[in-house]
GROMACS .gro file of N, CA and C in nm:
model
  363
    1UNK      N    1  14.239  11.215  11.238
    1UNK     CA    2  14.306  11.165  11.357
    1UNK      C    3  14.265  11.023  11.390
    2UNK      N    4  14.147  10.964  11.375
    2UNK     CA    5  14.089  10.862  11.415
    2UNK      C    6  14.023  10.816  11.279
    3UNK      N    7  14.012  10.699  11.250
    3UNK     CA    8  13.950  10.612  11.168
    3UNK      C    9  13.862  10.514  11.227
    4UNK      N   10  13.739  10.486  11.141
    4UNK     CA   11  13.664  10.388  11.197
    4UNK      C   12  13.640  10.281  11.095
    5UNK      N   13  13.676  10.180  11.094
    5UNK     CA   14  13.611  10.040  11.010
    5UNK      C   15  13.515   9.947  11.093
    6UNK      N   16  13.407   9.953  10.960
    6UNK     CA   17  13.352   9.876  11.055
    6UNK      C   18  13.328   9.683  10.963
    7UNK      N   19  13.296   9.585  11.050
    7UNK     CA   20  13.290   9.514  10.982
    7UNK      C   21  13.183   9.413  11.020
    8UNK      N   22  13.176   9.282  10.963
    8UNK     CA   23  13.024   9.180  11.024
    8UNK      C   24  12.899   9.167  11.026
    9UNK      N   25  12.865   9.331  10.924
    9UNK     CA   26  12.726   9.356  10.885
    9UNK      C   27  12.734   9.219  10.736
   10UNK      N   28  12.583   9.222  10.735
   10UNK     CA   29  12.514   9.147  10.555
   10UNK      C   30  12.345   9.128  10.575
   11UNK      N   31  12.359   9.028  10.500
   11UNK     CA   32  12.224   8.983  10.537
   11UNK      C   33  12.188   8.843  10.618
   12UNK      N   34  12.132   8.862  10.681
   12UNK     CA   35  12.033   8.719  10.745
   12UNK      C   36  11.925   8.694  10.781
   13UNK      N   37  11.890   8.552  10.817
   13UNK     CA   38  11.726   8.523  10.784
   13UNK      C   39  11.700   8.587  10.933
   14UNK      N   40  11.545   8.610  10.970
   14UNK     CA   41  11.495   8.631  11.063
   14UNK      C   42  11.553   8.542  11.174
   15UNK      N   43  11.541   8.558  11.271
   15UNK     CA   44  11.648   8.467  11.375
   15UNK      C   45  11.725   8.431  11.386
   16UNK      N   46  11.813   8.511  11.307
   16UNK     CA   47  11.985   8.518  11.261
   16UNK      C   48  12.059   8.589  11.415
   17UNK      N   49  12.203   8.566  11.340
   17UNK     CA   50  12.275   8.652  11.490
   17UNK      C   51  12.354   8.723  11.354
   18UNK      N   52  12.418   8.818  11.394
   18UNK     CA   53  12.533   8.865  11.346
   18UNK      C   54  12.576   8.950  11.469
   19UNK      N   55  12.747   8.979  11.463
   19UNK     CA   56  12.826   9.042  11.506
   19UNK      C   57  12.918   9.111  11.450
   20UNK      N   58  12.861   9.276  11.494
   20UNK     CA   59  12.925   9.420  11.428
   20UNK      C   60  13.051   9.422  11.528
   21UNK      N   61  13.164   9.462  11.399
   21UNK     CA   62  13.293   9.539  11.474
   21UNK      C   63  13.312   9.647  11.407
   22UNK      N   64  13.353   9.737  11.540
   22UNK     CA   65  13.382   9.888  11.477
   22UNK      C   66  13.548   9.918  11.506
   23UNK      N   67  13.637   9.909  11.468
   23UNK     CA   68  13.765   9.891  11.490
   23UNK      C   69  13.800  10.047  11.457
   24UNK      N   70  13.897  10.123  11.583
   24UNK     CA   71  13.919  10.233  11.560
   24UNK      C   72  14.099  10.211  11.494
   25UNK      N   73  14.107  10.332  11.438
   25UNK     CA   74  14.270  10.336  11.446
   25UNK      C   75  14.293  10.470  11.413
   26UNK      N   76  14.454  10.470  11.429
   26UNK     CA   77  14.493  10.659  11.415
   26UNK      C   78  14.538  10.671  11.564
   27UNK      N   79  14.528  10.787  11.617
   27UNK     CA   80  14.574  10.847  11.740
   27UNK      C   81  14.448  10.778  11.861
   28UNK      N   82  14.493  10.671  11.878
   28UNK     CA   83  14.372  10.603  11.948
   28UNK      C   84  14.457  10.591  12.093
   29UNK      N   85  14.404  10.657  12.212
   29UNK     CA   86  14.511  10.645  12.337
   29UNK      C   87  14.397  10.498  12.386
   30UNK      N   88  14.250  10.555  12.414
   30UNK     CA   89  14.187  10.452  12.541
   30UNK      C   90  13.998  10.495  12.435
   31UNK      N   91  13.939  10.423  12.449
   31UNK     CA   92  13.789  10.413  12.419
   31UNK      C   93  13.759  10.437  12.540
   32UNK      N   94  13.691  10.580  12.538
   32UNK     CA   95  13.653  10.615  12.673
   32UNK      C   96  13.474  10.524  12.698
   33UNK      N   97  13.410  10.545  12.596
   33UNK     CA   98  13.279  10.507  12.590
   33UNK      C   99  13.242  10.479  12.450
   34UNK      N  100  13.093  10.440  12.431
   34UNK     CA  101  13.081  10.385  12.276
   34UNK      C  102  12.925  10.403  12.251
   35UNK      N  103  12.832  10.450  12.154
   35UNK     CA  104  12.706  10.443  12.174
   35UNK      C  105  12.680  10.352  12.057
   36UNK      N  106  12.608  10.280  11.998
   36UNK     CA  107  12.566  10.233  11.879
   36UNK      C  108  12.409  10.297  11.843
   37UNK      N  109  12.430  10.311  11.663
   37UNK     CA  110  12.286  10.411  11.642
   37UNK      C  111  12.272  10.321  11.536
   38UNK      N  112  12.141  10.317  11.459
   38UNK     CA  113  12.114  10.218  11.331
   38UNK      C  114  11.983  10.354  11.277
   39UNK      N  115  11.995  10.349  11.138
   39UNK     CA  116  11.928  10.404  11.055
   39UNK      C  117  11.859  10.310  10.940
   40UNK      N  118  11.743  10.355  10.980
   40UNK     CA  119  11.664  10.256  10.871
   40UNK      C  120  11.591  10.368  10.716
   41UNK      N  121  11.599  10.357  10.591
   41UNK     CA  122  11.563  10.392  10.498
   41UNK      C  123  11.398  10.515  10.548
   42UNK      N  124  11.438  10.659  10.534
   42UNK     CA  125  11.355  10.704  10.586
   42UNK      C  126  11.283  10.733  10.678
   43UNK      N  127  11.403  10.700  10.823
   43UNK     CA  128  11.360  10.678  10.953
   43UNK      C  129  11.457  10.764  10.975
   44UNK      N  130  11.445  10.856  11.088
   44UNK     CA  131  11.508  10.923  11.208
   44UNK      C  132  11.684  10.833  11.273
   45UNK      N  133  11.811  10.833  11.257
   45UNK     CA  134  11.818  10.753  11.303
   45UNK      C  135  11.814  10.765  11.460
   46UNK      N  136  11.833  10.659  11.534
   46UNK     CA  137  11.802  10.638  11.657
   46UNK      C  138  11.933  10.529  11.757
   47UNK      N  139  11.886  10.561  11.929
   47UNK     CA  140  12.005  10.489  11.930
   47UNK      C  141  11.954  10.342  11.972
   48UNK      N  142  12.061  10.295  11.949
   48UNK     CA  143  12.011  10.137  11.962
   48UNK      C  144  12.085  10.076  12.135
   49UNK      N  145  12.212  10.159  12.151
   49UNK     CA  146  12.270  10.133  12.329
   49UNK      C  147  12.372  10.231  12.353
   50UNK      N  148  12.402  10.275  12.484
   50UNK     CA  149  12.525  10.378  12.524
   50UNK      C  150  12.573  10.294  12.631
   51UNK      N  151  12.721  10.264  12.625
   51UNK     CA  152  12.773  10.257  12.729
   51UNK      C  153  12.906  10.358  12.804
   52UNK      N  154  12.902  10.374  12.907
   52UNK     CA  155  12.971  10.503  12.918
   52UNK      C  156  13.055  10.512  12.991
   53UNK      N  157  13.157  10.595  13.028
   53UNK     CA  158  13.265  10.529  13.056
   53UNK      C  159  13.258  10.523  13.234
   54UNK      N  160  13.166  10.524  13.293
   54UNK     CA  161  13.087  10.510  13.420
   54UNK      C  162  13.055  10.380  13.405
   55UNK      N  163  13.058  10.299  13.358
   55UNK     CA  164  13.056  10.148  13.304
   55UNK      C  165  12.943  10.086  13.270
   56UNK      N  166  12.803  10.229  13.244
   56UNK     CA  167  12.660  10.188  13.263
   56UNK      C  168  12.605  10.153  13.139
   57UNK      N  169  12.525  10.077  13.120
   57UNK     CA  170  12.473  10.037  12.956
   57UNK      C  171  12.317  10.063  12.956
   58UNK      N  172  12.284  10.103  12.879
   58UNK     CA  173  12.154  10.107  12.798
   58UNK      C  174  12.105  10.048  12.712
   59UNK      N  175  12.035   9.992  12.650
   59UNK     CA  176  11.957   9.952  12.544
   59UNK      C  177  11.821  10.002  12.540
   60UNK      N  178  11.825  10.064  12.400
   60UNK     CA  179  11.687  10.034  12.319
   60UNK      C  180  11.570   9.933  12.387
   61UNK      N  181  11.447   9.945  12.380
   61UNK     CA  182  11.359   9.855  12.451
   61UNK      C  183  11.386   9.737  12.359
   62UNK      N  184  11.373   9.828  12.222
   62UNK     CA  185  11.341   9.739  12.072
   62UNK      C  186  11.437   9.601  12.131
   63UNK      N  187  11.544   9.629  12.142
   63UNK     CA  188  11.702   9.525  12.162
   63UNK      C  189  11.681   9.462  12.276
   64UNK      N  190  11.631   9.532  12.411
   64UNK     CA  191  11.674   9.484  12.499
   64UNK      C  192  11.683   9.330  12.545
   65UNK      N  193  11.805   9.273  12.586
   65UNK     CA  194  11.800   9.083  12.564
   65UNK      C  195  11.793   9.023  12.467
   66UNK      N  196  11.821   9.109  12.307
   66UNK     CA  197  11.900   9.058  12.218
   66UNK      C  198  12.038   9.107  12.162
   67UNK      N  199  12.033   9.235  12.175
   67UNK     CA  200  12.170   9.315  12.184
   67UNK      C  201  12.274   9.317  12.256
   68UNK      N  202  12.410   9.297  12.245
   68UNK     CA  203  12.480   9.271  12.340
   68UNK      C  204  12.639   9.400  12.347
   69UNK      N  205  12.665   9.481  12.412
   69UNK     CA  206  12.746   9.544  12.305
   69UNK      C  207  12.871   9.518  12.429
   70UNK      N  208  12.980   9.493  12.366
   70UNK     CA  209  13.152   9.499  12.421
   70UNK      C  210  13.189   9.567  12.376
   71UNK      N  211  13.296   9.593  12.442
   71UNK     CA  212  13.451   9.675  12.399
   71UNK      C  213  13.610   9.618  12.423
   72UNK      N  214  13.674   9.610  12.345
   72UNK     CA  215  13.832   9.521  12.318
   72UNK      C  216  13.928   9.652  12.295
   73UNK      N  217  13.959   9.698  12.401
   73UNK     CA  218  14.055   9.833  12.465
   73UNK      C  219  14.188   9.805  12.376
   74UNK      N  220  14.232   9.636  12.384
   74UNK     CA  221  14.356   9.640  12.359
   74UNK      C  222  14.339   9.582  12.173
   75UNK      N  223  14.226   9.604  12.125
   75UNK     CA  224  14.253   9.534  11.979
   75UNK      C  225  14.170   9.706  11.945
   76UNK      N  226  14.107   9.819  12.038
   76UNK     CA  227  14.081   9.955  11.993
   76UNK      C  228  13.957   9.894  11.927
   77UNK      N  229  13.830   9.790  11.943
   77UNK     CA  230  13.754   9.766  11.874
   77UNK      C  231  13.637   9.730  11.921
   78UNK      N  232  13.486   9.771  11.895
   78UNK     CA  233  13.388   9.802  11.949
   78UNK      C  234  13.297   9.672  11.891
   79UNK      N  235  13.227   9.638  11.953
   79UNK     CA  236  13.145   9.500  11.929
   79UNK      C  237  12.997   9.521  11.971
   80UNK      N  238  12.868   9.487  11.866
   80UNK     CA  239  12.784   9.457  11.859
   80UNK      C  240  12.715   9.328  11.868
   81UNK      N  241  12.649   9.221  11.950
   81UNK     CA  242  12.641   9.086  11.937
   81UNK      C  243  12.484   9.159  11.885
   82UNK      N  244  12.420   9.098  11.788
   82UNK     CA  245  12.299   9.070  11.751
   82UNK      C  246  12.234   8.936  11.749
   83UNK      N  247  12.158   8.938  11.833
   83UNK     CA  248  12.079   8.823  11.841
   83UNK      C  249  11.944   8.793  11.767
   84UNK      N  250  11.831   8.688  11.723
   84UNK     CA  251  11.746   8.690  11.727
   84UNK      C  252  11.677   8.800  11.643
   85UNK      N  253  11.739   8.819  11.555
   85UNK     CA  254  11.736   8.925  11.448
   85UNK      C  255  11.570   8.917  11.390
   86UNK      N  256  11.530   9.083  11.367
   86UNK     CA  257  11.451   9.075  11.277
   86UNK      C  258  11.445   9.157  11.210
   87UNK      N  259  11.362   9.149  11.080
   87UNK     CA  260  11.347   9.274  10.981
   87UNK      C  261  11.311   9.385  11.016
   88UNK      N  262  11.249   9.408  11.108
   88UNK     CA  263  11.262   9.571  11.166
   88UNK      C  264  11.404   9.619  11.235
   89UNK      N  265  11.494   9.502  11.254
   89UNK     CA  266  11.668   9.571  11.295
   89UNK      C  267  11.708   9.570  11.125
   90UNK      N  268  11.680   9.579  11.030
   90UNK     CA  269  11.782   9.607  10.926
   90UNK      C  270  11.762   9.774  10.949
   91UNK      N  271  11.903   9.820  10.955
   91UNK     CA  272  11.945   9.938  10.914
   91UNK      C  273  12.053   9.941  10.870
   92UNK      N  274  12.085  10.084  10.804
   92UNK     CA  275  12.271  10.119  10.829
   92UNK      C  276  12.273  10.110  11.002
   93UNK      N  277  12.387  10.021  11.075
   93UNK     CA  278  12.473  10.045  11.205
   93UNK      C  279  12.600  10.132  11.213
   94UNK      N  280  12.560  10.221  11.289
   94UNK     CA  281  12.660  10.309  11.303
   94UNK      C  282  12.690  10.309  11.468
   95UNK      N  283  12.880  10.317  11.435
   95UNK     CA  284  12.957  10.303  11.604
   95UNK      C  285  12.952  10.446  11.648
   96UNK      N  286  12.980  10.469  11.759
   96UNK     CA  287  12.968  10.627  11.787
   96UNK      C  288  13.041  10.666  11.909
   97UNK      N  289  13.193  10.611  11.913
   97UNK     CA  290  13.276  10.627  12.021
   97UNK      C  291  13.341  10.791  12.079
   98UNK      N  292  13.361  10.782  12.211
   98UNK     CA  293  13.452  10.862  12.238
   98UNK      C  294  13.584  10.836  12.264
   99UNK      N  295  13.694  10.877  12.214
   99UNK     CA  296  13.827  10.830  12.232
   99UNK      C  297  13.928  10.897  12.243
  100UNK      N  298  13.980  10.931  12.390
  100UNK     CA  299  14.095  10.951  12.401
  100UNK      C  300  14.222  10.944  12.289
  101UNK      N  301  14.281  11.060  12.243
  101UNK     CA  302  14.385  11.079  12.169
  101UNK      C  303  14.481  11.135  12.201
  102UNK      N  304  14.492  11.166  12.353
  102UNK     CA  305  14.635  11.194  12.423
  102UNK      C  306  14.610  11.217  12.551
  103UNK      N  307  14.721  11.233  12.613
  103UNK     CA  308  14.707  11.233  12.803
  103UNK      C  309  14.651  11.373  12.835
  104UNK      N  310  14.602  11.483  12.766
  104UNK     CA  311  14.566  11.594  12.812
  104UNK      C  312  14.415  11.555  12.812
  105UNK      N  313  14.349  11.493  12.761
  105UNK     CA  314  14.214  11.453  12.766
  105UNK      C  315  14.143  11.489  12.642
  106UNK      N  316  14.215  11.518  12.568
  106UNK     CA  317  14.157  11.560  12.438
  106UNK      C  318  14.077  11.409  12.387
  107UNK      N  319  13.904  11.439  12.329
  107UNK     CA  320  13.906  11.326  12.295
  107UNK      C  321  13.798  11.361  12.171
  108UNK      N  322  13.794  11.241  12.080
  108UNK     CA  323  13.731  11.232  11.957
  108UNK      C  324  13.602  11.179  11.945
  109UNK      N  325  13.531  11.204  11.843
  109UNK     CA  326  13.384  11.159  11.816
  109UNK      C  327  13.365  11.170  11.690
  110UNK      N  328  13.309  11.028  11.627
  110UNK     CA  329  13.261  11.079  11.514
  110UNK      C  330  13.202  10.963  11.469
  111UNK      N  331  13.196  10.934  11.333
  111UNK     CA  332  13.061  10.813  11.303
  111UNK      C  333  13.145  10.696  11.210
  112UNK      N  334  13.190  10.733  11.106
  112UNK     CA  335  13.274  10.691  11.027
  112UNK      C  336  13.122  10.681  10.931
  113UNK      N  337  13.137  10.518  10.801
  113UNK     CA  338  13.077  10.532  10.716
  113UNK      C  339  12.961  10.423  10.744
  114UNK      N  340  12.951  10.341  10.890
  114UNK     CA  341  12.887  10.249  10.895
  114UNK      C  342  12.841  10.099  10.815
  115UNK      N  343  12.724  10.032  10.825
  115UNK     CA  344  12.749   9.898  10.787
  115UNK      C  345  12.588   9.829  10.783
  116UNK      N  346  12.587   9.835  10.688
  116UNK     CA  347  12.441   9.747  10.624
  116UNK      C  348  12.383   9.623  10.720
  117UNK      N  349  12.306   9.635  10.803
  117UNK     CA  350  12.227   9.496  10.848
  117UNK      C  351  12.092   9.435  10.791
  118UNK      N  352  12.081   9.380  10.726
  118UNK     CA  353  11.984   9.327  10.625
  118UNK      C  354  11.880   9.170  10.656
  119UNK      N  355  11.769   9.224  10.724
  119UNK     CA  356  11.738   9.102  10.808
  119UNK      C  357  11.580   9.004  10.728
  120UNK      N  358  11.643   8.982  10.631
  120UNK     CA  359  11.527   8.914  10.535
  120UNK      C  360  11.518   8.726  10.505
  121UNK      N  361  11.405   8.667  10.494
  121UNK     CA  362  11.400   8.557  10.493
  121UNK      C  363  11.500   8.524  10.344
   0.00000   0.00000   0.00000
């Protein structure tokens, strides 16, 4: 029903920025909310921010005041700003939306295949 691409992950040097997009498509009515999670090689993954559709945001301590996360309702596409990057943020990034797929309230969740952040000199 829903598809997720994501895109804007690679590699960069320590004090890099990059910016993740998670672009939904399929039966996409409204992005009710969005969490972002990152998995690092042999680590638990974990979440990195939730924002919800109460309009409240969280961050990770790890992130907090370098992470920035949006949402683009009318392009259906979820945004990560990374700031100030370091080698302990390389993980797989994974989007983790809820989304409305019709006026009865039915709504979707899921991960898709995520996106390499690679934070090396």
């Amino acid at each position: 029903q829903v598809q997720l691409v994501y895109s804007g992950g690679g590699l960069v040097q320590p004090g890099g920025s990059l910016r993740l997009s998670c672009a939904a498509s399929g039966s996409v009515l409204r992005i009710n909310a969005v969490e972002w999670f990152r998995q690092a090689p042999g680590k638990q993954r974990e979440l990195v921010v939730s924002s919800t559709s109460g309009g409240s945001t969280n961050y990770a301590d790890s992130v907090k005041g370098r992470f920035a996360i949006s949402l683009d309702n009318a392009k259906n596409t979820m945004y990560l700003q990374m700031n100030s990057l370091k080698p302990e943020d390389s993980a797989v990034y994974y989007c983790y939306p809820e989304i409305a797929i019709d006026r009865d309230g039915t709504t979707w969740t899921g991960w898709g295949q995520g996106i390499q952040v690679t934070v090396s000199p």
